[in-house]
CSV table of C-alpha atoms in Angstrom, one decimal:
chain,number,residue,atom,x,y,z
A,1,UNK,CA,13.0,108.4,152.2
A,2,UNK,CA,13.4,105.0,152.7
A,3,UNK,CA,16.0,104.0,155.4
A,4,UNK,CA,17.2,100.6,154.9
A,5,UNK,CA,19.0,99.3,158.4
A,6,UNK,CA,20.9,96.3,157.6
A,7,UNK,CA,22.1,94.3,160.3
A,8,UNK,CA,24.8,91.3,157.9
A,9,UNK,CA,26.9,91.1,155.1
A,10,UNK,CA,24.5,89.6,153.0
A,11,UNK,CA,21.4,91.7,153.2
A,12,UNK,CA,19.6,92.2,150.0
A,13,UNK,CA,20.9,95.3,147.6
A,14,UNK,CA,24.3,96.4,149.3
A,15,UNK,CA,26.4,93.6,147.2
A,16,UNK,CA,27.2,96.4,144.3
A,17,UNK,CA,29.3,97.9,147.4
A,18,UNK,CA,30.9,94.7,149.1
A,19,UNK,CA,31.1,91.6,146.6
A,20,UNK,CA,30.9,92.7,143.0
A,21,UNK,CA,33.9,94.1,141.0
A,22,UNK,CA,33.9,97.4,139.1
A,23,UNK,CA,33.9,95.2,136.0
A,24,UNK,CA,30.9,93.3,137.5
A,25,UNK,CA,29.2,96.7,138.2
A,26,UNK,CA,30.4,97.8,134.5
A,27,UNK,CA,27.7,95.1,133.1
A,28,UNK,CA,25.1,95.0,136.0
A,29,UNK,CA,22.4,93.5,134.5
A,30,UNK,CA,20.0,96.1,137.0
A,31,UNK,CA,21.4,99.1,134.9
A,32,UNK,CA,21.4,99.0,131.4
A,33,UNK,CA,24.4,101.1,131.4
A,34,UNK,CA,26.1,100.3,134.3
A,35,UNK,CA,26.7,101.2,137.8
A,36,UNK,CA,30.0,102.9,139.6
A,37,UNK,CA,30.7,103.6,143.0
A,38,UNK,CA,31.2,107.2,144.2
A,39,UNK,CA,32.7,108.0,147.5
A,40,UNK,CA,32.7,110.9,149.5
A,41,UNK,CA,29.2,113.3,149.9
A,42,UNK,CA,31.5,116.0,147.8
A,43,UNK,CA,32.7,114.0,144.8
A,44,UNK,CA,28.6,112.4,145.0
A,45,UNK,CA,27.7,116.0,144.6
A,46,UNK,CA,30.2,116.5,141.9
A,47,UNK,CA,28.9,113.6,139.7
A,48,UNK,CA,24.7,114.7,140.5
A,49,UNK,CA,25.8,118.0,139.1
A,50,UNK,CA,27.6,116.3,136.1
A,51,UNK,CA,24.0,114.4,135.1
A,52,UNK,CA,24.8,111.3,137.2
A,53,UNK,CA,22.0,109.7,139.1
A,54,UNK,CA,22.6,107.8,142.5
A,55,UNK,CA,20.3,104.7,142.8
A,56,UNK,CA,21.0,103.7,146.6
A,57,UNK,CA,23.3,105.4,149.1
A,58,UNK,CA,25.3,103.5,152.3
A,59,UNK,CA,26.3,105.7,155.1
A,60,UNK,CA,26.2,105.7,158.9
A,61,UNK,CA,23.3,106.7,160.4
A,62,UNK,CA,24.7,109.9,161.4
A,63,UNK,CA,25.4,111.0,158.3
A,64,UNK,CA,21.7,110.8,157.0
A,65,UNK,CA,20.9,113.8,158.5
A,66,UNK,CA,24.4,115.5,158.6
A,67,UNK,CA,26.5,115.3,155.2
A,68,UNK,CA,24.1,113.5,153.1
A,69,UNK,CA,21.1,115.2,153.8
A,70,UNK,CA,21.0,117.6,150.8
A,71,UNK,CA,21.9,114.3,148.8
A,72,UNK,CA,18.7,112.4,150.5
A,73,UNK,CA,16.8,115.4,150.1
A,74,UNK,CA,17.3,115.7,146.2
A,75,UNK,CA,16.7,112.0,145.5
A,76,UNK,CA,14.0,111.1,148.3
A,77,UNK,CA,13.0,108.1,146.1
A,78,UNK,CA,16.5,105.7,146.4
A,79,UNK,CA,17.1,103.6,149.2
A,80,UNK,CA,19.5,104.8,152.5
A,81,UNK,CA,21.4,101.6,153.3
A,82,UNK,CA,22.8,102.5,157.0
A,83,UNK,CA,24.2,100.4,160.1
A,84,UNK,CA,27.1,100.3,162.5
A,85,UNK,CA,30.5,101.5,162.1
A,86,UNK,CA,31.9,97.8,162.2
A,87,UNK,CA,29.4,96.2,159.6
A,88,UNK,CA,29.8,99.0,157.2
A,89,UNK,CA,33.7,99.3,158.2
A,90,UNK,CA,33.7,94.6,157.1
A,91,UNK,CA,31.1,95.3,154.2
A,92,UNK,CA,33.3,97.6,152.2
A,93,UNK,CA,36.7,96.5,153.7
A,94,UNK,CA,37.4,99.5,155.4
A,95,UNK,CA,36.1,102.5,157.3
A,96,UNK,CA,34.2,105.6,156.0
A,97,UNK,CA,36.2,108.2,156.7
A,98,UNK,CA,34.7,110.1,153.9
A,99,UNK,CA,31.0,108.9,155.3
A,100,UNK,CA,28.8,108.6,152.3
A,101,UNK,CA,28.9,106.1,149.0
A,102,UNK,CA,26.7,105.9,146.5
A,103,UNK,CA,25.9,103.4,143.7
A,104,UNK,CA,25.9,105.6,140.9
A,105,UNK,CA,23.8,104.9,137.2
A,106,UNK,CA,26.3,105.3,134.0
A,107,UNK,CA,25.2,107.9,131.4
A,108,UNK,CA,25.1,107.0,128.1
A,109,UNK,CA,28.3,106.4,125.9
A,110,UNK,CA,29.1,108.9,123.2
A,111,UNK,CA,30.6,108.8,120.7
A,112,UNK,CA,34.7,110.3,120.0
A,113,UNK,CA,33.4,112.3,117.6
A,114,UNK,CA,31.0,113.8,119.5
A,115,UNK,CA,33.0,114.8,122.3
A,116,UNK,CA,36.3,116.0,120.4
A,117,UNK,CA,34.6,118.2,117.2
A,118,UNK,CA,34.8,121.9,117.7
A,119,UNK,CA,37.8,121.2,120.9
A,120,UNK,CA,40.7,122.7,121.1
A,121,UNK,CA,42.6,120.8,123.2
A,122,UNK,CA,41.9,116.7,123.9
A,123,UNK,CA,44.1,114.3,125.6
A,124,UNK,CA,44.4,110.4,124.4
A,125,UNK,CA,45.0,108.1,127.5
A,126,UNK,CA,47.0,105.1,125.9
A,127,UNK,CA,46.9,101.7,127.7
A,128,UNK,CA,47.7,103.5,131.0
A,129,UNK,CA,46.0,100.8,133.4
A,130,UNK,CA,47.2,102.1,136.3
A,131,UNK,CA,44.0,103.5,138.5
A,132,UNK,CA,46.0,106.2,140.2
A,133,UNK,CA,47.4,107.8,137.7
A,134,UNK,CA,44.1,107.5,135.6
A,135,UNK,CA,42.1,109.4,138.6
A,136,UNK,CA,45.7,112.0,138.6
A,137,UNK,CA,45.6,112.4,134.7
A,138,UNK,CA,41.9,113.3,134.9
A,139,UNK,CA,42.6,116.0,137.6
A,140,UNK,CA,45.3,117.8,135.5
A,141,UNK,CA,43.0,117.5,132.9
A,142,UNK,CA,40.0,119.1,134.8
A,143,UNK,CA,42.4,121.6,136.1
A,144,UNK,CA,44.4,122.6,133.4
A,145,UNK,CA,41.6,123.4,130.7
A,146,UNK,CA,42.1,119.7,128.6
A,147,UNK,CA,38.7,119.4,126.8
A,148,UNK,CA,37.7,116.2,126.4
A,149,UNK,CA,39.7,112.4,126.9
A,150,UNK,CA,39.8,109.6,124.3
A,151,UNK,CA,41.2,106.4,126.1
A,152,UNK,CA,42.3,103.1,124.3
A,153,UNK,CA,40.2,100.1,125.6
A,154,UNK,CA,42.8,98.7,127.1
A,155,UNK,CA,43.2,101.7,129.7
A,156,UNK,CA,41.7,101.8,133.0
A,157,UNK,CA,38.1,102.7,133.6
A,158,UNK,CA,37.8,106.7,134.9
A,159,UNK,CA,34.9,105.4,136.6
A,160,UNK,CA,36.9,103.2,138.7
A,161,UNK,CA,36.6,103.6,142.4
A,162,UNK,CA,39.8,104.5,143.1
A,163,UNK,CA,40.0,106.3,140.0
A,164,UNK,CA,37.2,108.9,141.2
A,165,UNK,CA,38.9,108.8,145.0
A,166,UNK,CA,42.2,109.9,143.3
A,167,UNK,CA,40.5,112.6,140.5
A,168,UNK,CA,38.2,113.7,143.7
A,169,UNK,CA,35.4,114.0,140.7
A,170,UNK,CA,37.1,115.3,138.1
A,171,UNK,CA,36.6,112.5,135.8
A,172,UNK,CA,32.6,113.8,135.8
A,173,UNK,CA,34.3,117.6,134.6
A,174,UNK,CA,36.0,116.3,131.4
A,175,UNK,CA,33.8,114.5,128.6
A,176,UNK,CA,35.7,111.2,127.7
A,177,UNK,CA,34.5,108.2,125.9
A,178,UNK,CA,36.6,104.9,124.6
A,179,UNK,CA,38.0,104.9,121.1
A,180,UNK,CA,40.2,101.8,119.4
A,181,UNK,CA,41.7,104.4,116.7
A,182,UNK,CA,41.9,107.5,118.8
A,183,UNK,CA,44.4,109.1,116.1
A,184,UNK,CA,43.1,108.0,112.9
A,185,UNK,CA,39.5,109.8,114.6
A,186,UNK,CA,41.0,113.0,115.8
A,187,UNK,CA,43.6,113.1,112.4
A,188,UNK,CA,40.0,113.3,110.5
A,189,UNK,CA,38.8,116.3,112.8
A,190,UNK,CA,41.4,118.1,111.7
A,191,UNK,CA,43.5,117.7,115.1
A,192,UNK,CA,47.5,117.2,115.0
A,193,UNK,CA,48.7,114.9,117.7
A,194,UNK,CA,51.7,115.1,119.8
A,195,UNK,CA,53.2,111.8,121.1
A,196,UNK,CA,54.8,112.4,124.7
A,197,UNK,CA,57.8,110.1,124.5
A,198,UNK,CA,61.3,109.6,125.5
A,199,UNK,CA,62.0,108.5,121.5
A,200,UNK,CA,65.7,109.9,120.5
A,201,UNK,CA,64.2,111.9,117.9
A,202,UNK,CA,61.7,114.0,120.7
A,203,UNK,CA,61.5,117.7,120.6
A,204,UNK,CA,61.5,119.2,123.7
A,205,UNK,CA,58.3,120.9,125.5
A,206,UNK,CA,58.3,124.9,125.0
A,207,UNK,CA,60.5,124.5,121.7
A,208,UNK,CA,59.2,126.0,118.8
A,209,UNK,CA,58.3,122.6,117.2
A,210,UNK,CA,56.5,121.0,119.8
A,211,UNK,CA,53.1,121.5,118.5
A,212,UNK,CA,52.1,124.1,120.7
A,213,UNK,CA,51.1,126.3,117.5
A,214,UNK,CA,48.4,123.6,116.2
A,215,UNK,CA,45.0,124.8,116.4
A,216,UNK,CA,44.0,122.1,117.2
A,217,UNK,CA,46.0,119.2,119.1
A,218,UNK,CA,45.6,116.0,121.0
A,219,UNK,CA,48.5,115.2,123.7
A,220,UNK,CA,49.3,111.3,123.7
A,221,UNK,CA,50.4,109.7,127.1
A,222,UNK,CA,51.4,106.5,127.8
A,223,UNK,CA,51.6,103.7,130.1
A,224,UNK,CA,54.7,104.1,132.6
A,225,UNK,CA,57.4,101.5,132.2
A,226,UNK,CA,56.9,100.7,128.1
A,227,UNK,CA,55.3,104.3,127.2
A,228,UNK,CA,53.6,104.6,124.2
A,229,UNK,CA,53.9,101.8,121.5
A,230,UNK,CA,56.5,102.8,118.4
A,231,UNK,CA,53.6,102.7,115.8
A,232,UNK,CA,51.2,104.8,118.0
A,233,UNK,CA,54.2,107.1,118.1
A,234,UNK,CA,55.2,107.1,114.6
A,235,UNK,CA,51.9,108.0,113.4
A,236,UNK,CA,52.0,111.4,115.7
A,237,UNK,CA,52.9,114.4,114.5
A,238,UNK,CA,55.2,115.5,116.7
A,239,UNK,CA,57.2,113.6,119.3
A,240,UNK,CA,57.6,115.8,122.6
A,241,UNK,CA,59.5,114.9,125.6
A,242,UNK,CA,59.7,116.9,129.2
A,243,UNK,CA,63.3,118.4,129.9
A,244,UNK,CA,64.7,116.4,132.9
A,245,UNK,CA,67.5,116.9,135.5
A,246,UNK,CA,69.9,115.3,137.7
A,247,UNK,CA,69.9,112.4,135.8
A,248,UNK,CA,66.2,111.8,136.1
A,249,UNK,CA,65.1,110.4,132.8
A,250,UNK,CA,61.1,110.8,133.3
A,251,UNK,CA,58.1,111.8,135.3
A,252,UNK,CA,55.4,109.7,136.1
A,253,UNK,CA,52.7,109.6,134.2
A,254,UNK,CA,50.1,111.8,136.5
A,255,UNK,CA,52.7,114.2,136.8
A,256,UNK,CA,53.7,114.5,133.2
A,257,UNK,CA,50.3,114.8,132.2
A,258,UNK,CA,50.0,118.1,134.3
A,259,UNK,CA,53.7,119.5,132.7
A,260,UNK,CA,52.1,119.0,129.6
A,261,UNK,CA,48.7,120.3,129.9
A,262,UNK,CA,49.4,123.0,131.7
A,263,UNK,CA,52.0,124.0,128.9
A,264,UNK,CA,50.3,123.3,125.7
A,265,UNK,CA,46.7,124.8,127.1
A,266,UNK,CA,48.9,128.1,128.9
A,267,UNK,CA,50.5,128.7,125.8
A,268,UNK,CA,47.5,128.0,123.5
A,269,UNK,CA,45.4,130.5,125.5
A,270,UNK,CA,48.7,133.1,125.5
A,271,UNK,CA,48.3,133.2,121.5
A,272,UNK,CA,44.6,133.3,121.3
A,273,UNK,CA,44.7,136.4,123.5
């Protein structure tokens, strides 16, 4: 186990957790597929379980053999960056509450195809850049039964570090992959895809032609503020909006995301059985 005590900023191998960006990490040239960061010894355990692979941990020295011991234990071969409070509390810009990070390998990109055939239920994440509400979406969708996640390129990465934070792990429960043409690839597997918008021709959730029936069916959120863009929404096949009150016109987008899920995946399962 080797215990690395580092006593500045600059010591060698604890940049990828001080002074490189998650785009940076993204396209570390030390991993051919990338490196995130994973906080927290639970959400680490959630991504080990998931397939991931931790290549270094940074902790207190406490926590080596408290809440990252079974971590340290499993992987005895990756360095154990460790030293004060204040160093670690400068080097990543603030404290560790949660105690543990880890610098995490990528798996290998598949393919939308490969992720979506034979699924029931999938979700497309449309330019939605925001990292909260990435990690919140992810969540609902872990929670709420959604089966896999096509995301435009232009969204933000689930494997964000405040993405993960926010999804507390769920983003390694859902397989999701990046797609350009996310409905022109699920149209061809057979899926129908329901645009959540606040267009005036939009059907209401829990009507009868919201798409609900579908056997198979992608639901298509978008960025708060613009939403979705017309022509992704006219080439959905449906157009669903949440009922509102009091004047409210729309939900954010984390929180829409669960309405819907939990509503298209409730009732989906109510006519299966």
């Amino acid at each position: 186990m080797p215990i690395i005590e580092i006593q500045s900023l600059s010591s060698p191998g604890v940049e990828v957790y001080s002074r490189l960006t998650d785009l940076q990490l993204r396209i570390s040239p030390s991993s051919d597929r990338g490196i995130f960061i994973a906080e927290s010894p639970k959400v680490i355990r959630v991504a080990v379980s998931a397939g991931y692979r931790p290549l270094s941990l940074l902790c207190e020295q406490r926590h080596i053999t408290g809440d990252a011991a079974d971590i340290i234990a499993r992987f005895p071969d990756i360095p154990v960056y460790t030293g004060s409070r204040e160093l670690l509390a400068q080097l990543t810009g603030y404290r560790l509450t949660r105690g543990v990070l880890a610098a995490m390998q990528r798996r290998e990109r598949l393919s939308p195809e490969a992720i979506c055939r034979g699924r029931r239920r999938v979700a497309i994440i449309y330019n939605v850049v925001d990292t909260t509400n990435i990690g919140s979406i992810f969540r609902s969708a872990a929670a709420l039964g959604i089966e896999a996640v096509l995301l435009t390129p232009d969204s933000c990465d689930p494997l964000n570090r405040r993405a993960v934070r926010v999804s507390m792990g769920s983003v390694f429960l859902v397989p999701w992959t990046w797609c350009a043409d996310p409905i022109a690839v699920l149209h061809s597997l057979g899926f129908r895809v329901a645009a959540m918008a606040l267009s005036p021709d939009a059907v209401a959730l829990g009507s009868p032609h919201d798409g609900a029936d579908s056997p198979q069916l992608a639901i298509m959120l978008g960025t708060e503020g613009d939403g979705l863009p017309a022509a992704a929404i006219a080439r959905a096949d449906y157009v669903v909006r949440i009922p509102m009150a009091a004047g409210v016109d729309s939900l954010n987008v984390g929180s829409a995301s669960a309405v819907a899920f939990w509503e298209y995946v409730a009732r989906s399962r109510s006519k299966k059985s």
